[in-house]
PDB file of C-alpha atoms in Angstrom:
ATOM      1  CA  GLY A  15      -0.186   0.114  -0.300  1.00 56.00           C
ATOM      2  CA  ALA A  16       0.742   3.703  -0.094  1.00 80.00           C
ATOM      3  CA  GLY A  17       3.365   5.082   2.056  1.00 92.00           C
ATOM      4  CA  VAL A  18       4.015   8.901   2.920  1.00 96.00           C
ATOM      5  CA  SER A  19       4.462  10.734   0.794  1.00 97.00           C
ATOM      6  CA  GLN A  20       6.623  14.050   1.018  1.00 98.00           C
ATOM      7  CA  SER A  21       5.718  16.958  -1.530  1.00 97.00           C
ATOM      8  CA  PRO A  22       8.282  18.632  -3.645  1.00 97.00           C
ATOM      9  CA  ARG A  23      10.973  16.489  -2.767  1.00 97.00           C
ATOM     10  CA  TYR A  24      13.247  19.420  -3.271  1.00 97.00           C
ATOM     11  CA  LYS A  25      12.951  22.980  -3.011  1.00 97.00           C
ATOM     12  CA  VAL A  26      15.068  25.884  -3.731  1.00 98.00           C
ATOM     13  CA  ALA A  27      13.894  28.841  -2.395  1.00 97.00           C
ATOM     14  CA  LYS A  28      15.878  32.694  -2.412  1.00 97.00           C
ATOM     15  CA  ARG A  29      16.125  34.335   1.648  1.00 97.00           C
ATOM     16  CA  GLY A  30      12.609  36.043   2.157  1.00 97.00           C
ATOM     17  CA  GLN A  31      10.738  33.861   0.221  1.00 97.00           C
ATOM     18  CA  ASP A  32       7.514  32.514   1.887  1.00 98.00           C
ATOM     19  CA  VAL A  33       7.223  27.853   1.031  1.00 98.00           C
ATOM     20  CA  ALA A  34       5.068  25.713   1.088  1.00 98.00           C
ATOM     21  CA  LEU A  35       5.510  21.650   1.799  1.00 98.00           C
ATOM     22  CA  ARG A  36       3.276  19.206   2.117  1.00 98.00           C
ATOM     23  CA  CYS A  37       2.456  16.185   2.972  1.00 98.00           C
ATOM     24  CA  ASP A  38       0.485  12.854   2.653  1.00 97.00           C
ATOM     25  CA  PRO A  39      -0.124  10.622   5.638  1.00 96.00           C
ATOM     26  CA  ILE A  40      -1.469   7.016   5.216  1.00 94.00           C
ATOM     27  CA  SER A  41      -4.953   6.190   4.506  1.00 93.00           C
ATOM     28  CA  GLY A  42      -5.971   6.501   7.952  1.00 90.00           C
ATOM     29  CA  HIS A  43      -4.038   7.519   9.981  1.00 91.00           C
ATOM     30  CA  VAL A  44      -5.010   9.904  13.470  1.00 91.00           C
ATOM     31  CA  SER A  45      -1.596  11.276  14.141  1.00 92.00           C
ATOM     32  CA  LEU A  46       0.175  13.850  12.090  1.00 94.00           C
ATOM     33  CA  PHE A  47       3.888  14.579  13.547  1.00 95.00           C
ATOM     34  CA  TRP A  48       6.250  17.420  11.333  1.00 97.00           C
ATOM     35  CA  TYR A  49       9.638  17.054  11.618  1.00 97.00           C
ATOM     36  CA  GLN A  50      13.833  19.250  10.555  1.00 97.00           C
ATOM     37  CA  GLN A  51      16.482  17.586  10.422  1.00 96.00           C
ATOM     38  CA  ALA A  52      18.806  19.882  10.301  1.00 95.00           C
ATOM     39  CA  LEU A  53      22.416  17.936   8.042  1.00 92.00           C
ATOM     40  CA  GLY A  54      23.991  16.298  10.288  1.00 90.00           C
ATOM     41  CA  GLN A  55      22.057  15.608  13.228  1.00 93.00           C
ATOM     42  CA  GLY A  56      18.365  13.466  13.735  1.00 94.00           C
ATOM     43  CA  PRO A  57      15.286  14.474  13.010  1.00 95.00           C
ATOM     44  CA  GLU A  58      14.023  17.338  15.739  1.00 96.00           C
ATOM     45  CA  PHE A  59       9.762  17.712  16.478  1.00 95.00           C
ATOM     46  CA  LEU A  60       7.908  19.906  15.184  1.00 97.00           C
ATOM     47  CA  THR A  61       4.469  19.750  15.402  1.00 96.00           C
ATOM     48  CA  TYR A  62       1.731  16.889  16.068  1.00 93.00           C
ATOM     49  CA  PHE A  63      -1.655  16.662  14.783  1.00 94.00           C
ATOM     50  CA  GLN A  64      -4.661  14.774  15.647  1.00 92.00           C
ATOM     51  CA  ASN A  65      -6.722  14.688  12.677  1.00 93.00           C
ATOM     52  CA  GLU A  66      -7.646  18.708  12.304  1.00 95.00           C
ATOM     53  CA  ALA A  67      -6.604  19.830  16.028  1.00 94.00           C
ATOM     54  CA  GLN A  68      -3.352  20.443  16.716  1.00 95.00           C
ATOM     55  CA  LEU A  69      -2.067  19.128  19.626  1.00 92.00           C
ATOM     56  CA  ASP A  70       1.339  20.046  20.143  1.00 92.00           C
ATOM     57  CA  LYS A  71       3.073  22.900  18.233  1.00 93.00           C
ATOM     58  CA  SER A  72       6.908  23.645  20.952  1.00 93.00           C
ATOM     59  CA  GLY A  73       8.669  22.956  18.448  1.00 94.00           C
ATOM     60  CA  LEU A  74       8.057  25.749  15.364  1.00 96.00           C
ATOM     61  CA  PRO A  75      11.654  26.868  16.116  1.00 93.00           C
ATOM     62  CA  SER A  76       8.802  30.622  15.277  1.00 93.00           C
ATOM     63  CA  ASP A  77       6.790  32.113  13.857  1.00 94.00           C
ATOM     64  CA  ARG A  78       7.313  32.226  10.884  1.00 97.00           C
ATOM     65  CA  PHE A  79       6.659  28.084  10.710  1.00 98.00           C
ATOM     66  CA  PHE A  80       2.372  27.366  11.146  1.00 97.00           C
ATOM     67  CA  ALA A  81       1.469  23.893   9.968  1.00 98.00           C
ATOM     68  CA  GLU A  82      -2.308  23.613   9.041  1.00 97.00           C
ATOM     69  CA  ARG A  83      -4.478  19.755   8.949  1.00 97.00           C
ATOM     70  CA  PRO A  84      -8.161  20.915   7.721  1.00 95.00           C
ATOM     71  CA  GLU A  85      -9.759  17.918   6.698  1.00 93.00           C
ATOM     72  CA  GLY A  86      -6.991  16.349   8.486  1.00 91.00           C
ATOM     73  CA  SER A  87      -5.957  14.832   6.007  1.00 94.00           C
ATOM     74  CA  VAL A  88      -3.203  16.293   4.107  1.00 97.00           C
ATOM     75  CA  SER A  89      -0.894  18.615   5.932  1.00 98.00           C
ATOM     76  CA  THR A  90       1.328  21.445   5.051  1.00 98.00           C
ATOM     77  CA  LEU A  91       4.361  23.022   7.295  1.00 98.00           C
ATOM     78  CA  LYS A  92       4.061  26.756   5.817  1.00 98.00           C
ATOM     79  CA  ILE A  93       7.228  28.765   6.493  1.00 98.00           C
ATOM     80  CA  GLN A  94       7.183  33.036   5.606  1.00 97.00           C
ATOM     81  CA  ARG A  95      10.481  35.181   4.860  1.00 97.00           C
ATOM     82  CA  THR A  96      12.715  31.927   4.918  1.00 97.00           C
ATOM     83  CA  GLN A  97      15.987  32.117   6.028  1.00 97.00           C
ATOM     84  CA  GLN A  98      19.300  30.991   5.716  1.00 96.00           C
ATOM     85  CA  GLU A  99      18.880  28.666   8.992  1.00 96.00           C
ATOM     86  CA  ASP A 100      15.730  27.168   8.170  1.00 97.00           C
ATOM     87  CA  SER A 101      17.113  25.346   5.509  1.00 97.00           C
ATOM     88  CA  ALA A 102      16.800  20.971   6.407  1.00 97.00           C
ATOM     89  CA  VAL A 103      15.592  17.808   5.721  1.00 97.00           C
ATOM     90  CA  TYR A 104      11.467  18.498   6.840  1.00 98.00           C
ATOM     91  CA  LEU A 105       9.945  14.687   7.812  1.00 97.00           C
ATOM     92  CA  CYS A 106       6.980  14.170   7.628  1.00 97.00           C
ATOM     93  CA  ALA A 107       4.834  11.224   9.733  1.00 95.00           C
ATOM     94  CA  SER A 108       2.475   9.941  10.482  1.00 93.00           C
ATOM     95  CA  SER A 109       0.559   6.630  13.091  1.00 90.00           C
ATOM     96  CA  TRP A 110      -2.435   5.019  13.392  1.00 85.00           C
ATOM     97  CA  GLY A 111      -3.061   7.381  15.934  1.00 73.00           C
ATOM     98  CA  GLY A 112      -7.164   5.488  16.545  1.00 53.00           C
ATOM     99  CA  LEU A 113      -7.030   5.734  20.587  1.00 49.00           C
ATOM    100  CA  ALA A 114      -4.543   8.743  20.999  1.00 47.00           C
ATOM    101  CA  GLY A 115      -3.354   8.323  24.396  1.00 46.00           C
ATOM    102  CA  VAL A 116      -4.678   4.639  25.136  1.00 46.00           C
ATOM    103  CA  VAL A 117      -2.489   3.134  22.529  1.00 47.00           C
ATOM    104  CA  ARG A 118       0.985   4.892  23.508  1.00 52.00           C
ATOM    105  CA  GLN A 119       3.910   1.737  21.754  1.00 60.00           C
ATOM    106  CA  GLU A 120       2.550   2.638  17.791  1.00 72.00           C
ATOM    107  CA  THR A 121       4.892   3.295  14.741  1.00 82.00           C
ATOM    108  CA  GLN A 122       5.264   6.005  13.066  1.00 88.00           C
ATOM    109  CA  TYR A 123       6.182   5.581   9.613  1.00 92.00           C
ATOM    110  CA  PHE A 124       8.082   8.844   7.377  1.00 95.00           C
ATOM    111  CA  GLY A 125       8.293   9.934   4.515  1.00 96.00           C
ATOM    112  CA  PRO A 126      10.885  11.225   2.687  1.00 96.00           C
ATOM    113  CA  GLY A 127      10.877  13.865   2.924  1.00 97.00           C
ATOM    114  CA  THR A 128      11.537  17.257   2.005  1.00 98.00           C
ATOM    115  CA  ARG A 129      14.831  18.556   1.102  1.00 97.00           C
ATOM    116  CA  LEU A 130      15.558  23.231   1.461  1.00 98.00           C
ATOM    117  CA  LEU A 131      17.930  25.551   0.506  1.00 98.00           C
ATOM    118  CA  VAL A 132      17.236  29.002   1.465  1.00 97.00           C
ATOM    119  CA  LEU A 133      19.468  30.778   0.165  1.00 96.00           C
TER     120      LEU A 133
ATOM    121  CA  ASP B   7      20.378  21.037  25.300  1.00 71.00           C
ATOM    122  CA  GLN B   8      20.508  17.179  23.259  1.00 86.00           C
ATOM    123  CA  GLN B   9      17.453  15.153  25.823  1.00 94.00           C
ATOM    124  CA  VAL B  10      19.176  11.487  23.593  1.00 97.00           C
ATOM    125  CA  LYS B  11      22.897  11.733  22.986  1.00 96.00           C
ATOM    126  CA  GLN B  12      24.219   8.892  19.999  1.00 97.00           C
ATOM    127  CA  ASN B  13      28.111  10.300  20.378  1.00 93.00           C
ATOM    128  CA  SER B  14      29.738   7.649  17.653  1.00 95.00           C
ATOM    129  CA  PRO B  15      29.268   8.972  14.585  1.00 95.00           C
ATOM    130  CA  SER B  16      29.961   5.531  11.979  1.00 97.00           C
ATOM    131  CA  LEU B  17      31.059   2.432  13.437  1.00 97.00           C
ATOM    132  CA  SER B  18      32.244  -0.207  10.503  1.00 98.00           C
ATOM    133  CA  VAL B  19      31.719  -3.837  10.857  1.00 98.00           C
ATOM    134  CA  GLN B  20      32.879  -6.979   9.316  1.00 98.00           C
ATOM    135  CA  GLU B  21      30.198  -8.500   7.268  1.00 97.00           C
ATOM    136  CA  GLY B  22      29.398 -11.607   9.942  1.00 97.00           C
ATOM    137  CA  ARG B  23      30.256  -9.525  13.028  1.00 98.00           C
ATOM    138  CA  ILE B  24      28.205  -8.175  15.752  1.00 98.00           C
ATOM    139  CA  SER B  25      27.076  -4.303  15.493  1.00 98.00           C
ATOM    140  CA  ILE B  26      26.858  -2.772  18.898  1.00 98.00           C
ATOM    141  CA  LEU B  27      24.658   0.836  18.322  1.00 98.00           C
ATOM    142  CA  ASN B  28      24.790   2.966  21.507  1.00 98.00           C
ATOM    143  CA  CYS B  29      22.946   5.343  23.045  1.00 98.00           C
ATOM    144  CA  ASP B  30      22.672   7.609  25.693  1.00 98.00           C
ATOM    145  CA  TYR B  31      19.627   9.939  27.734  1.00 97.00           C
ATOM    146  CA  THR B  32      19.642  12.421  30.509  1.00 96.00           C
ATOM    147  CA  ASN B  33      15.448  12.750  31.169  1.00 93.00           C
ATOM    148  CA  SER B  34      15.248   9.696  33.069  1.00 92.00           C
ATOM    149  CA  MET B  35      11.466   9.688  32.543  1.00 92.00           C
ATOM    150  CA  PHE B  36      11.622   8.773  29.422  1.00 93.00           C
ATOM    151  CA  ASP B  37      10.232   5.227  28.705  1.00 91.00           C
ATOM    152  CA  TYR B  38       9.756   4.194  25.622  1.00 92.00           C
ATOM    153  CA  PHE B  39      12.810   4.031  23.707  1.00 94.00           C
ATOM    154  CA  LEU B  40      12.281   3.583  19.804  1.00 94.00           C
ATOM    155  CA  TRP B  41      15.987   2.971  16.633  1.00 96.00           C
ATOM    156  CA  TYR B  42      15.251   4.107  13.581  1.00 96.00           C
ATOM    157  CA  LYS B  43      17.296   2.715   9.902  1.00 97.00           C
ATOM    158  CA  LYS B  44      17.969   5.514   7.295  1.00 95.00           C
ATOM    159  CA  TYR B  45      19.104   5.380   3.933  1.00 95.00           C
ATOM    160  CA  PRO B  46      20.247   7.140   1.577  1.00 92.00           C
ATOM    161  CA  ALA B  47      16.828   9.773   0.255  1.00 88.00           C
ATOM    162  CA  GLU B  48      14.063   7.804   2.087  1.00 92.00           C
ATOM    163  CA  GLY B  49      13.157   8.679   5.551  1.00 93.00           C
ATOM    164  CA  PRO B  50      13.531   6.908   8.731  1.00 94.00           C
ATOM    165  CA  THR B  51      11.391   3.520   9.073  1.00 94.00           C
ATOM    166  CA  PHE B  52      10.972   1.495  11.986  1.00 93.00           C
ATOM    167  CA  LEU B  53      13.087  -0.932  13.328  1.00 95.00           C
ATOM    168  CA  ILE B  54      13.081  -2.748  17.164  1.00 94.00           C
ATOM    169  CA  SER B  55      11.728  -0.779  20.422  1.00 92.00           C
ATOM    170  CA  ILE B  56      12.206  -1.035  23.868  1.00 94.00           C
ATOM    171  CA  SER B  57       9.448  -0.019  27.690  1.00 92.00           C
ATOM    172  CA  SER B  58      11.003   1.346  29.946  1.00 92.00           C
ATOM    173  CA  ILE B  59       9.479  -2.040  32.253  1.00 93.00           C
ATOM    174  CA  LYS B  60      11.887  -3.789  29.984  1.00 94.00           C
ATOM    175  CA  ASP B  61      16.149  -3.791  29.975  1.00 95.00           C
ATOM    176  CA  LYS B  62      16.013  -6.541  26.969  1.00 97.00           C
ATOM    177  CA  ASN B  63      14.242  -6.765  23.442  1.00 96.00           C
ATOM    178  CA  GLU B  64      14.334  -8.839  20.781  1.00 96.00           C
ATOM    179  CA  ASP B  65      13.270  -9.114  16.898  1.00 95.00           C
ATOM    180  CA  GLY B  66      15.080 -11.850  14.705  1.00 97.00           C
ATOM    181  CA  ARG B  67      19.045 -10.063  14.262  1.00 97.00           C
ATOM    182  CA  PHE B  68      18.342  -7.411  16.031  1.00 97.00           C
ATOM    183  CA  THR B  69      18.171  -6.731  19.424  1.00 98.00           C
ATOM    184  CA  VAL B  70      17.797  -3.715  21.963  1.00 97.00           C
ATOM    185  CA  PHE B  71      18.807  -3.515  25.564  1.00 98.00           C
ATOM    186  CA  LEU B  72      18.449  -1.128  28.044  1.00 97.00           C
ATOM    187  CA  ASN B  73      19.847   0.238  31.737  1.00 97.00           C
ATOM    188  CA  LYS B  74      18.310   2.346  33.476  1.00 95.00           C
ATOM    189  CA  SER B  75      20.747   2.915  35.828  1.00 95.00           C
ATOM    190  CA  ALA B  76      22.971   3.985  33.435  1.00 97.00           C
ATOM    191  CA  LYS B  77      20.633   5.911  30.356  1.00 97.00           C
ATOM    192  CA  HIS B  78      22.293   4.136  28.167  1.00 97.00           C
ATOM    193  CA  LEU B  79      20.481   1.710  25.287  1.00 97.00           C
ATOM    194  CA  SER B  80      22.188  -0.332  22.941  1.00 98.00           C
ATOM    195  CA  LEU B  81      21.271  -2.080  19.747  1.00 98.00           C
ATOM    196  CA  HIS B  82      22.213  -5.233  18.237  1.00 98.00           C
ATOM    197  CA  ILE B  83      22.640  -6.371  15.277  1.00 98.00           C
ATOM    198  CA  VAL B  84      24.253 -10.675  14.808  1.00 97.00           C
ATOM    199  CA  PRO B  85      25.609 -11.401  12.375  1.00 98.00           C
ATOM    200  CA  SER B  86      25.735  -8.033  10.437  1.00 98.00           C
ATOM    201  CA  GLN B  87      24.843  -8.155   6.879  1.00 97.00           C
ATOM    202  CA  PRO B  88      26.126  -5.321   4.417  1.00 97.00           C
ATOM    203  CA  GLY B  89      21.810  -4.516   3.977  1.00 96.00           C
ATOM    204  CA  ASP B  90      22.548  -3.156   7.407  1.00 97.00           C
ATOM    205  CA  SER B  91      24.574  -0.487   5.515  1.00 98.00           C
ATOM    206  CA  ALA B  92      22.966   3.039   7.176  1.00 97.00           C
ATOM    207  CA  VAL B  93      22.613   5.324   9.875  1.00 97.00           C
ATOM    208  CA  TYR B  94      20.510   4.351  12.549  1.00 98.00           C
ATOM    209  CA  PHE B  95      18.663   7.230  14.914  1.00 97.00           C
ATOM    210  CA  CYS B  96      17.583   5.956  18.444  1.00 97.00           C
ATOM    211  CA  ALA B  97      14.556   7.871  20.149  1.00 95.00           C
ATOM    212  CA  ALA B  98      13.357   7.993  23.120  1.00 94.00           C
ATOM    213  CA  ARG B  99       9.718   9.373  24.543  1.00 91.00           C
ATOM    214  CA  GLY B 100       8.146  10.884  27.828  1.00 87.00           C
ATOM    215  CA  VAL B 101       5.570  10.053  30.361  1.00 82.00           C
ATOM    216  CA  TRP B 102       4.529  13.965  29.790  1.00 81.00           C
ATOM    217  CA  ASN B 103       4.137  13.733  26.376  1.00 81.00           C
ATOM    218  CA  PHE B 104       2.966  10.566  24.467  1.00 79.00           C
ATOM    219  CA  ASN B 105       3.471  12.475  21.059  1.00 83.00           C
ATOM    220  CA  LYS B 106       7.024  14.040  21.448  1.00 88.00           C
ATOM    221  CA  PHE B 107       9.626  11.943  20.599  1.00 91.00           C
ATOM    222  CA  TYR B 108      13.525  13.432  20.495  1.00 94.00           C
ATOM    223  CA  PHE B 109      16.444  11.548  18.485  1.00 96.00           C
ATOM    224  CA  GLY B 110      19.526  11.703  18.628  1.00 97.00           C
ATOM    225  CA  SER B 111      22.067  12.876  16.213  1.00 96.00           C
ATOM    226  CA  GLY B 112      22.444   8.943  14.460  1.00 97.00           C
ATOM    227  CA  THR B 113      25.287   6.562  14.158  1.00 98.00           C
ATOM    228  CA  LYS B 114      26.223   5.943  11.006  1.00 97.00           C
ATOM    229  CA  LEU B 115      26.688   2.004   9.405  1.00 98.00           C
ATOM    230  CA  ASN B 116      29.360   1.004   6.993  1.00 98.00           C
ATOM    231  CA  VAL B 117      28.910  -2.659   6.673  1.00 98.00           C
ATOM    232  CA  LYS B 118      31.937  -4.460   5.020  1.00 97.00           C
ATOM    233  CA  PRO B 119      31.162  -7.307   2.629  1.00 94.00           C
TER     234      PRO B 119
END
């Protein structure tokens, strides 16, 4: 079956430009996560959705970062006025999360990521 | 301040031998730990996990050991195969937030034929 897909796979932006990164989770997955992975580092949590509700956005580095999942499936991560330090791979992951908070030990399925380069 | 650390950026092992990847953490409130494997240009894929109520979990060639007193976990791969060559990340989650995972910086494993 289809896994998590992300688009675009690569994005080059000029400093100050706005970008939008898309994530298509596995169909039926309730939980959706965004991570930022800088070069040579591990993924760093950005935000978490349960269906359309953004329950945790504690990892978003600034108010230039905004994420949404309006219908509880596809999600978009938007970065406004991009800066060079935003250059990273942005990973999306989804999990079933059918009993969030009860079924705690669930596998996250990651997409291939979007590599963003800000010049 | 990084709460999950993988201090070895790389590891090289001969095919057929054991690979041991290490991970240290600082937060005693972490209660669930995972290992992910990542190939180039792909997202991480789940490998094996362990709950803090256990000290060992085994799945085929992969075994994860947890030493809570030392705040240390390790992944053993026996026997190592060339297809195991990848970057391995350990991750942890705390009792205070089921949905926030903390990742280490990864260890690149190279298994030589």
